[in-house]
PDB file of C-alpha atoms in Angstrom:
ATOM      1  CA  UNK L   1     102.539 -30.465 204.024  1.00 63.00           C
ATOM      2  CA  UNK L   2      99.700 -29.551 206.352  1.00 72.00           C
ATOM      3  CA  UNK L   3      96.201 -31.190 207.047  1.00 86.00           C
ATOM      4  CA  UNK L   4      94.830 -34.111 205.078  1.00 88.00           C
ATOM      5  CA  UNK L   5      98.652 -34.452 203.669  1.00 90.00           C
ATOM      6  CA  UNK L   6      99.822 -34.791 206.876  1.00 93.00           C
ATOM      7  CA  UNK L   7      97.102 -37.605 207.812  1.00 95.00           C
ATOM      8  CA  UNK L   8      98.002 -39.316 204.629  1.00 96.00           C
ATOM      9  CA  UNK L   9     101.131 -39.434 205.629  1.00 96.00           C
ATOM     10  CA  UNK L  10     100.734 -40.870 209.162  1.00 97.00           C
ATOM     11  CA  UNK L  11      98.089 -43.873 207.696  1.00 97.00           C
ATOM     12  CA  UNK L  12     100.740 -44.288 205.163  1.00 97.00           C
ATOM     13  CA  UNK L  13     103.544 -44.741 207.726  1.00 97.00           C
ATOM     14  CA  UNK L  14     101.221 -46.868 209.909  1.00 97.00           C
ATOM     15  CA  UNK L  15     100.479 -48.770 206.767  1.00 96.00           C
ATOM     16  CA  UNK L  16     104.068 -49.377 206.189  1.00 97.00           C
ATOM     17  CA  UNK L  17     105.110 -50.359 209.587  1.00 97.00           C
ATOM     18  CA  UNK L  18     102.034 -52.991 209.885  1.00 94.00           C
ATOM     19  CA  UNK L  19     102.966 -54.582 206.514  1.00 94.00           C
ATOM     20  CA  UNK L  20     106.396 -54.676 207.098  1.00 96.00           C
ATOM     21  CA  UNK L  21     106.050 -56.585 210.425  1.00 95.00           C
ATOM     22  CA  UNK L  22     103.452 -58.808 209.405  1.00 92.00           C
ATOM     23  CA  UNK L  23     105.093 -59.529 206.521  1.00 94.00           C
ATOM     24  CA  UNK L  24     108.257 -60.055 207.966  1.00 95.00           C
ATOM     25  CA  UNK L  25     107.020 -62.409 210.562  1.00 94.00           C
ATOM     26  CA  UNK L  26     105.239 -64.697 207.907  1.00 92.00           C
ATOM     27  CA  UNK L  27     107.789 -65.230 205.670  1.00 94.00           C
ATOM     28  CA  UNK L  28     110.836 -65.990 208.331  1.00 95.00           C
ATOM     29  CA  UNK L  29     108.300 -68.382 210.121  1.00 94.00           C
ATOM     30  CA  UNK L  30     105.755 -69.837 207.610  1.00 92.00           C
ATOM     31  CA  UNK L  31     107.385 -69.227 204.091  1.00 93.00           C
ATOM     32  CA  UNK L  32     106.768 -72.209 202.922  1.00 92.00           C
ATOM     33  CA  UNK L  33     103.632 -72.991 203.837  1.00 91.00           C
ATOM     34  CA  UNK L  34     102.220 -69.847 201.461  1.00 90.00           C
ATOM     35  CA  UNK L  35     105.002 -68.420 199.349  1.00 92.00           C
ATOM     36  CA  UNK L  36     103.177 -66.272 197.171  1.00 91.00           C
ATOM     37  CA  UNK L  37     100.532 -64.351 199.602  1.00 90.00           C
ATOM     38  CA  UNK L  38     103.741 -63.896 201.786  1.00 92.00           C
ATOM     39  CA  UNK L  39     105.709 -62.297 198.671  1.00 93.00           C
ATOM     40  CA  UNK L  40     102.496 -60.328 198.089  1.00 92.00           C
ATOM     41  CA  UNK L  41     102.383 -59.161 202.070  1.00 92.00           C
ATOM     42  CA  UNK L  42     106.225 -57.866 201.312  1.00 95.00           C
ATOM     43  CA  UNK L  43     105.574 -56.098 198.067  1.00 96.00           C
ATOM     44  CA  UNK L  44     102.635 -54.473 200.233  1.00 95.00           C
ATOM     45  CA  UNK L  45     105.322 -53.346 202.698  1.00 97.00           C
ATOM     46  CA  UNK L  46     107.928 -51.925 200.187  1.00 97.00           C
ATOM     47  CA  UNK L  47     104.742 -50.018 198.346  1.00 97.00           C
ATOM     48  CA  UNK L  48     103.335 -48.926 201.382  1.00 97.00           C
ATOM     49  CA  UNK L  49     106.966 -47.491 202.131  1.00 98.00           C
ATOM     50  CA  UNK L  50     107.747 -46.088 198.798  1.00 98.00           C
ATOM     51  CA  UNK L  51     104.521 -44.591 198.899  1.00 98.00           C
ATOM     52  CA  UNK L  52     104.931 -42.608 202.222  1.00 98.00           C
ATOM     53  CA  UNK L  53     108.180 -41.610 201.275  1.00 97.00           C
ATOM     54  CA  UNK L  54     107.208 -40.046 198.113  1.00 97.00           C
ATOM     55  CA  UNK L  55     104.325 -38.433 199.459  1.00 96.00           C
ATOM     56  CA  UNK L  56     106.831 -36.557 202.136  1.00 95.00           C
ATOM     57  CA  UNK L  57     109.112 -35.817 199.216  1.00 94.00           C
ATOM     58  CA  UNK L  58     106.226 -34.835 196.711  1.00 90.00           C
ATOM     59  CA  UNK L  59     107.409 -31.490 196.335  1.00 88.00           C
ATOM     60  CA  UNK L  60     110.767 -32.736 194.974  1.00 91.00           C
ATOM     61  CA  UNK L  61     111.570 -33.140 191.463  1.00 91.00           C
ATOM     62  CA  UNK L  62     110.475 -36.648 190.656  1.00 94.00           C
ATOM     63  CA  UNK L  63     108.756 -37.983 193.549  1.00 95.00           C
ATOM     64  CA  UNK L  64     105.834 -36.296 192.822  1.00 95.00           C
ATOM     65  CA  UNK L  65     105.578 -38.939 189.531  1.00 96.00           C
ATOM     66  CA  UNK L  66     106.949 -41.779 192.066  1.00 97.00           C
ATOM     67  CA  UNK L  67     104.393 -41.325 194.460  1.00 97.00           C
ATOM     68  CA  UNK L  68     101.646 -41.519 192.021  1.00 97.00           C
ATOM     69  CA  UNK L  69     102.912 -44.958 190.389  1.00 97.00           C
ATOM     70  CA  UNK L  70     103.024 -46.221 193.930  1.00 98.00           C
ATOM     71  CA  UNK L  71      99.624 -45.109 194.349  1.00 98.00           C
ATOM     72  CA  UNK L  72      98.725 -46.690 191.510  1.00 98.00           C
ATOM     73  CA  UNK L  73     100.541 -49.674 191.642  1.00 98.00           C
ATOM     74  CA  UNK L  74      99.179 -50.156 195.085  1.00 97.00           C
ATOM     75  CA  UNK L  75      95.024 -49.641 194.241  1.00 98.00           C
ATOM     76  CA  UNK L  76      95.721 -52.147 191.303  1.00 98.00           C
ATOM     77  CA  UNK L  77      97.009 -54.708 193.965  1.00 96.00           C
ATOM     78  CA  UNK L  78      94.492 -54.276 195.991  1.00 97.00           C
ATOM     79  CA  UNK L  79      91.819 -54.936 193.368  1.00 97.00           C
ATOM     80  CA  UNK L  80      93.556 -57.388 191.546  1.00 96.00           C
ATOM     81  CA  UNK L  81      94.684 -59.605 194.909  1.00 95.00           C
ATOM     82  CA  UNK L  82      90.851 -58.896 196.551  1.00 95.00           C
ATOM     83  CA  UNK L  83      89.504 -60.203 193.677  1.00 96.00           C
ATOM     84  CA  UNK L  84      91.837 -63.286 193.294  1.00 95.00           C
ATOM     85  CA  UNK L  85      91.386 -63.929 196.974  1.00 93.00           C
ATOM     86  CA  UNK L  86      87.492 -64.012 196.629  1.00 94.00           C
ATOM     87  CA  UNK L  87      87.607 -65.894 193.212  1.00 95.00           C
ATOM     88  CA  UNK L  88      90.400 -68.207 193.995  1.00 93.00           C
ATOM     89  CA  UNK L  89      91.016 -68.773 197.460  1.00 89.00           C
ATOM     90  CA  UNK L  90      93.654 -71.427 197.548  1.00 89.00           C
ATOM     91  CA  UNK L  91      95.992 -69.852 195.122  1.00 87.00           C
ATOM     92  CA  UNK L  92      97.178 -68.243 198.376  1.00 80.00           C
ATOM     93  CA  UNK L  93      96.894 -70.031 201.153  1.00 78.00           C
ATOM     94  CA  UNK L  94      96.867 -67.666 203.488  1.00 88.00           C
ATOM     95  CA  UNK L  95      95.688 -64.127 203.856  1.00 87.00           C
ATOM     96  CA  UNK L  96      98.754 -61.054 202.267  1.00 89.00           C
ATOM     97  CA  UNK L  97      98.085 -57.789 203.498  1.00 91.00           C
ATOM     98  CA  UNK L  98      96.128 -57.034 200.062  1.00 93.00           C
ATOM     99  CA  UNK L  99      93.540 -60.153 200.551  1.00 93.00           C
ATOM    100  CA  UNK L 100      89.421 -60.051 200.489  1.00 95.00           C
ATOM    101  CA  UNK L 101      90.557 -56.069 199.737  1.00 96.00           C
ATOM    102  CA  UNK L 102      92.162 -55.420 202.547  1.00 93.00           C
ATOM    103  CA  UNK L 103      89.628 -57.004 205.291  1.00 94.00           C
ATOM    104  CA  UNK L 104      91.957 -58.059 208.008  1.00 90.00           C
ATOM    105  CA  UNK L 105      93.146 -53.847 207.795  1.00 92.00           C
ATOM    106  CA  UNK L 106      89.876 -53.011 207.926  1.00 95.00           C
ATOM    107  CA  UNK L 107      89.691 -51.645 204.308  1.00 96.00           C
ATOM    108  CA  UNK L 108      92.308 -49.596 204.850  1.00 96.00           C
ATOM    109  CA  UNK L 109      94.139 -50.920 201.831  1.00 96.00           C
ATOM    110  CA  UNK L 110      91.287 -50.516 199.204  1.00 97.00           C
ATOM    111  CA  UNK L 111      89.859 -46.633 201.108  1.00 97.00           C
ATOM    112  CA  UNK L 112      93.991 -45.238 201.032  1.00 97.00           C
ATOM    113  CA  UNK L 113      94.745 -45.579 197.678  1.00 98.00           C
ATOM    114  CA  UNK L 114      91.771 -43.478 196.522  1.00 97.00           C
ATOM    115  CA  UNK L 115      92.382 -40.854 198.966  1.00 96.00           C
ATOM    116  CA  UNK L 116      96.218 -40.589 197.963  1.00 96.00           C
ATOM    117  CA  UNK L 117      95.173 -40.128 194.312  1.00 96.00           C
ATOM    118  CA  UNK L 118      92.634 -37.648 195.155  1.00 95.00           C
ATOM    119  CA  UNK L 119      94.944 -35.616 197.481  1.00 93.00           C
ATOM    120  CA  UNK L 120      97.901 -35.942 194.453  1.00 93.00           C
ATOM    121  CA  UNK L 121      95.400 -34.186 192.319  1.00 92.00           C
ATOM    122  CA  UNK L 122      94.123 -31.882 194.841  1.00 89.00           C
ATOM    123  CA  UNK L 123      97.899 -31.163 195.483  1.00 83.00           C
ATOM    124  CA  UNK L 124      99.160 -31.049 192.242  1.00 76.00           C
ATOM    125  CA  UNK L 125     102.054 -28.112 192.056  1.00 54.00           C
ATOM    126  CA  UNK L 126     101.098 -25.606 189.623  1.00 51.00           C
ATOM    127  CA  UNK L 127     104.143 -23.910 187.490  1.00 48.00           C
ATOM    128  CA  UNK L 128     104.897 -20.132 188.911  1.00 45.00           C
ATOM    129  CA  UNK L 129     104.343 -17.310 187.243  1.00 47.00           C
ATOM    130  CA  UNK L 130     106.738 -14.548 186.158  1.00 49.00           C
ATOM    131  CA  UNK L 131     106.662 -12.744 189.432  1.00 51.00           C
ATOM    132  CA  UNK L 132     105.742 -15.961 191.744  1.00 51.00           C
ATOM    133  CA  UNK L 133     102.486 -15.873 191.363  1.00 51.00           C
ATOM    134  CA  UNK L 134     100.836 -19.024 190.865  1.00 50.00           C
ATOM    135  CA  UNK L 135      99.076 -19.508 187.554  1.00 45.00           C
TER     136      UNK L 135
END
Protein backbone atom coordinates (compact mmCIF):
# COMPACT_ATOMS: atom_id res chain seq x y z
CA UNK A 1 0.00 0.00 0.00
CA UNK A 2 1.60 3.28 -1.01
CA UNK A 3 0.22 6.94 -1.27
CA UNK A 4 -3.42 7.85 -0.78
CA UNK A 5 -3.75 4.07 0.74
CA UNK A 6 -1.35 4.79 3.09
CA UNK A 7 -3.12 8.23 4.18
CA UNK A 8 -6.33 6.34 4.37
CA UNK A 9 -4.93 4.27 6.52
CA UNK A 10 -3.37 6.73 9.01
CA UNK A 11 -7.00 8.97 9.15
CA UNK A 12 -8.48 5.62 9.60
CA UNK A 13 -6.23 4.69 12.56
CA UNK A 14 -6.56 8.25 13.94
CA UNK A 15 -10.25 7.79 13.46
CA UNK A 16 -10.20 4.68 15.45
CA UNK A 17 -8.11 5.77 18.29
CA UNK A 18 -10.32 9.14 18.76
CA UNK A 19 -13.57 7.10 18.80
CA UNK A 20 -12.39 4.57 20.89
CA UNK A 21 -11.27 7.01 23.65
CA UNK A 22 -14.06 9.22 23.46
CA UNK A 23 -16.23 6.61 23.46
CA UNK A 24 -14.76 4.85 26.12
CA UNK A 25 -14.68 7.77 28.41
CA UNK A 26 -18.51 8.51 27.91
CA UNK A 27 -19.87 5.42 28.54
CA UNK A 28 -17.69 4.42 31.89
CA UNK A 29 -18.53 8.03 33.17
CA UNK A 30 -21.90 9.26 31.75
CA UNK A 31 -23.68 6.00 30.48
CA UNK A 32 -26.60 6.70 31.77
CA UNK A 33 -27.18 9.95 31.17
CA UNK A 34 -27.23 9.13 27.07
CA UNK A 35 -27.19 5.40 26.46
CA UNK A 36 -27.83 5.27 22.96
CA UNK A 37 -25.46 8.18 21.37
CA UNK A 38 -22.81 6.50 23.70
CA UNK A 39 -23.58 2.90 22.08
CA UNK A 40 -23.51 4.76 18.75
CA UNK A 41 -19.89 6.54 19.72
CA UNK A 42 -18.69 2.65 20.38
CA UNK A 43 -20.07 1.12 17.25
CA UNK A 44 -18.15 4.21 15.60
CA UNK A 45 -14.99 2.93 17.31
CA UNK A 46 -15.29 -0.85 16.43
CA UNK A 47 -16.16 0.38 12.57
CA UNK A 48 -13.59 2.78 12.49
CA UNK A 49 -11.25 -0.22 13.65
CA UNK A 50 -12.59 -2.89 11.47
CA UNK A 51 -12.33 -0.56 8.80
CA UNK A 52 -8.54 0.25 9.14
CA UNK A 53 -7.81 -3.17 9.62
CA UNK A 54 -9.34 -4.34 6.51
CA UNK A 55 -8.01 -1.70 4.51
CA UNK A 56 -4.26 -2.92 5.69
CA UNK A 57 -5.37 -6.46 4.94
CA UNK A 58 -7.25 -5.57 1.59
CA UNK A 59 -5.10 -7.60 -0.40
CA UNK A 60 -6.08 -10.74 1.56
CA UNK A 61 -8.71 -13.05 0.61
CA UNK A 62 -11.81 -11.64 2.21
CA UNK A 63 -10.97 -8.43 3.66
CA UNK A 64 -11.12 -6.81 0.62
CA UNK A 65 -15.27 -7.56 0.85
CA UNK A 66 -14.92 -6.70 4.79
CA UNK A 67 -13.50 -3.51 4.29
CA UNK A 68 -16.05 -2.40 1.89
CA UNK A 69 -19.15 -3.37 4.25
CA UNK A 70 -17.35 -1.38 6.88
CA UNK A 71 -17.15 1.36 4.55
CA UNK A 72 -20.44 1.10 3.90
CA UNK A 73 -21.83 0.43 7.04
CA UNK A 74 -19.96 3.40 8.31
CA UNK A 75 -21.23 6.28 5.43
CA UNK A 76 -24.82 4.89 6.22
CA UNK A 77 -24.22 5.81 9.97
CA UNK A 78 -23.06 8.79 9.33
CA UNK A 79 -26.04 9.86 7.22
CA UNK A 80 -28.52 8.15 9.02
CA UNK A 81 -27.23 9.46 12.77
CA UNK A 82 -26.49 13.27 11.08
CA UNK A 83 -29.75 13.29 9.99
CA UNK A 84 -31.45 11.96 13.22
CA UNK A 85 -29.29 14.33 15.19
CA UNK A 86 -30.52 17.41 13.11
CA UNK A 87 -34.19 16.09 12.92
CA UNK A 88 -34.44 14.77 16.38
CA UNK A 89 -32.13 16.13 18.73
CA UNK A 90 -33.14 14.67 22.02
CA UNK A 91 -33.34 11.12 20.93
CA UNK A 92 -29.65 11.35 21.90
CA UNK A 93 -28.85 13.43 24.36
CA UNK A 94 -25.63 14.01 23.73
CA UNK A 95 -23.37 14.25 20.75
CA UNK A 96 -21.83 10.13 19.34
CA UNK A 97 -18.99 10.46 17.22
CA UNK A 98 -21.48 10.17 14.07
CA UNK A 99 -23.74 13.36 15.24
CA UNK A 100 -24.71 16.71 13.04
CA UNK A 101 -22.43 14.37 10.39
CA UNK A 102 -19.58 14.28 12.06
CA UNK A 103 -19.20 18.15 13.21
CA UNK A 104 -17.34 17.85 16.43
CA UNK A 105 -14.51 15.68 13.89
CA UNK A 106 -14.66 18.23 11.69
CA UNK A 107 -16.46 16.23 8.91
CA UNK A 108 -14.13 13.81 9.01
CA UNK A 109 -16.74 11.13 9.48
CA UNK A 110 -19.07 12.07 6.50
CA UNK A 111 -15.54 13.21 3.87
CA UNK A 112 -13.71 9.39 4.92
CA UNK A 113 -16.19 7.18 3.98
CA UNK A 114 -16.39 8.53 0.40
CA UNK A 115 -12.78 8.56 -0.03
CA UNK A 116 -12.43 4.82 1.25
CA UNK A 117 -15.04 3.75 -1.33
CA UNK A 118 -13.44 5.63 -4.01
CA UNK A 119 -9.89 4.35 -3.21
CA UNK A 120 -11.60 0.48 -2.90
CA UNK A 121 -12.62 1.03 -6.44
CA UNK A 122 -9.61 2.76 -7.56
CA UNK A 123 -7.78 -0.24 -5.87
CA UNK A 124 -9.76 -2.92 -6.83
CA UNK A 125 -7.32 -6.17 -7.57
CA UNK A 126 -7.71 -7.24 -11.01
CA UNK A 127 -7.45 -11.26 -11.69
CA UNK A 128 -3.81 -12.14 -13.37
CA UNK A 129 -3.35 -13.24 -16.47
CA UNK A 130 -1.79 -16.48 -17.76
CA UNK A 131 1.74 -15.25 -17.56
CA UNK A 132 1.13 -12.51 -14.62
CA UNK A 133 0.13 -10.02 -16.51
CA UNK A 134 -2.65 -8.09 -15.31
CA UNK A 135 -5.79 -8.16 -17.41
Amino acid sequence: MTGVGRVLVIVYAVMALAATGRSFVQIVRRFDEAPLAYTLSAVAAVVYILATLALVLADRPGWYQVAWVAIVFELTGVLVVGALSLLVPSLFGHDSVWSYFGMGYVFVPLVLPVFGIWWLRRSRQRPVAVGGEHS
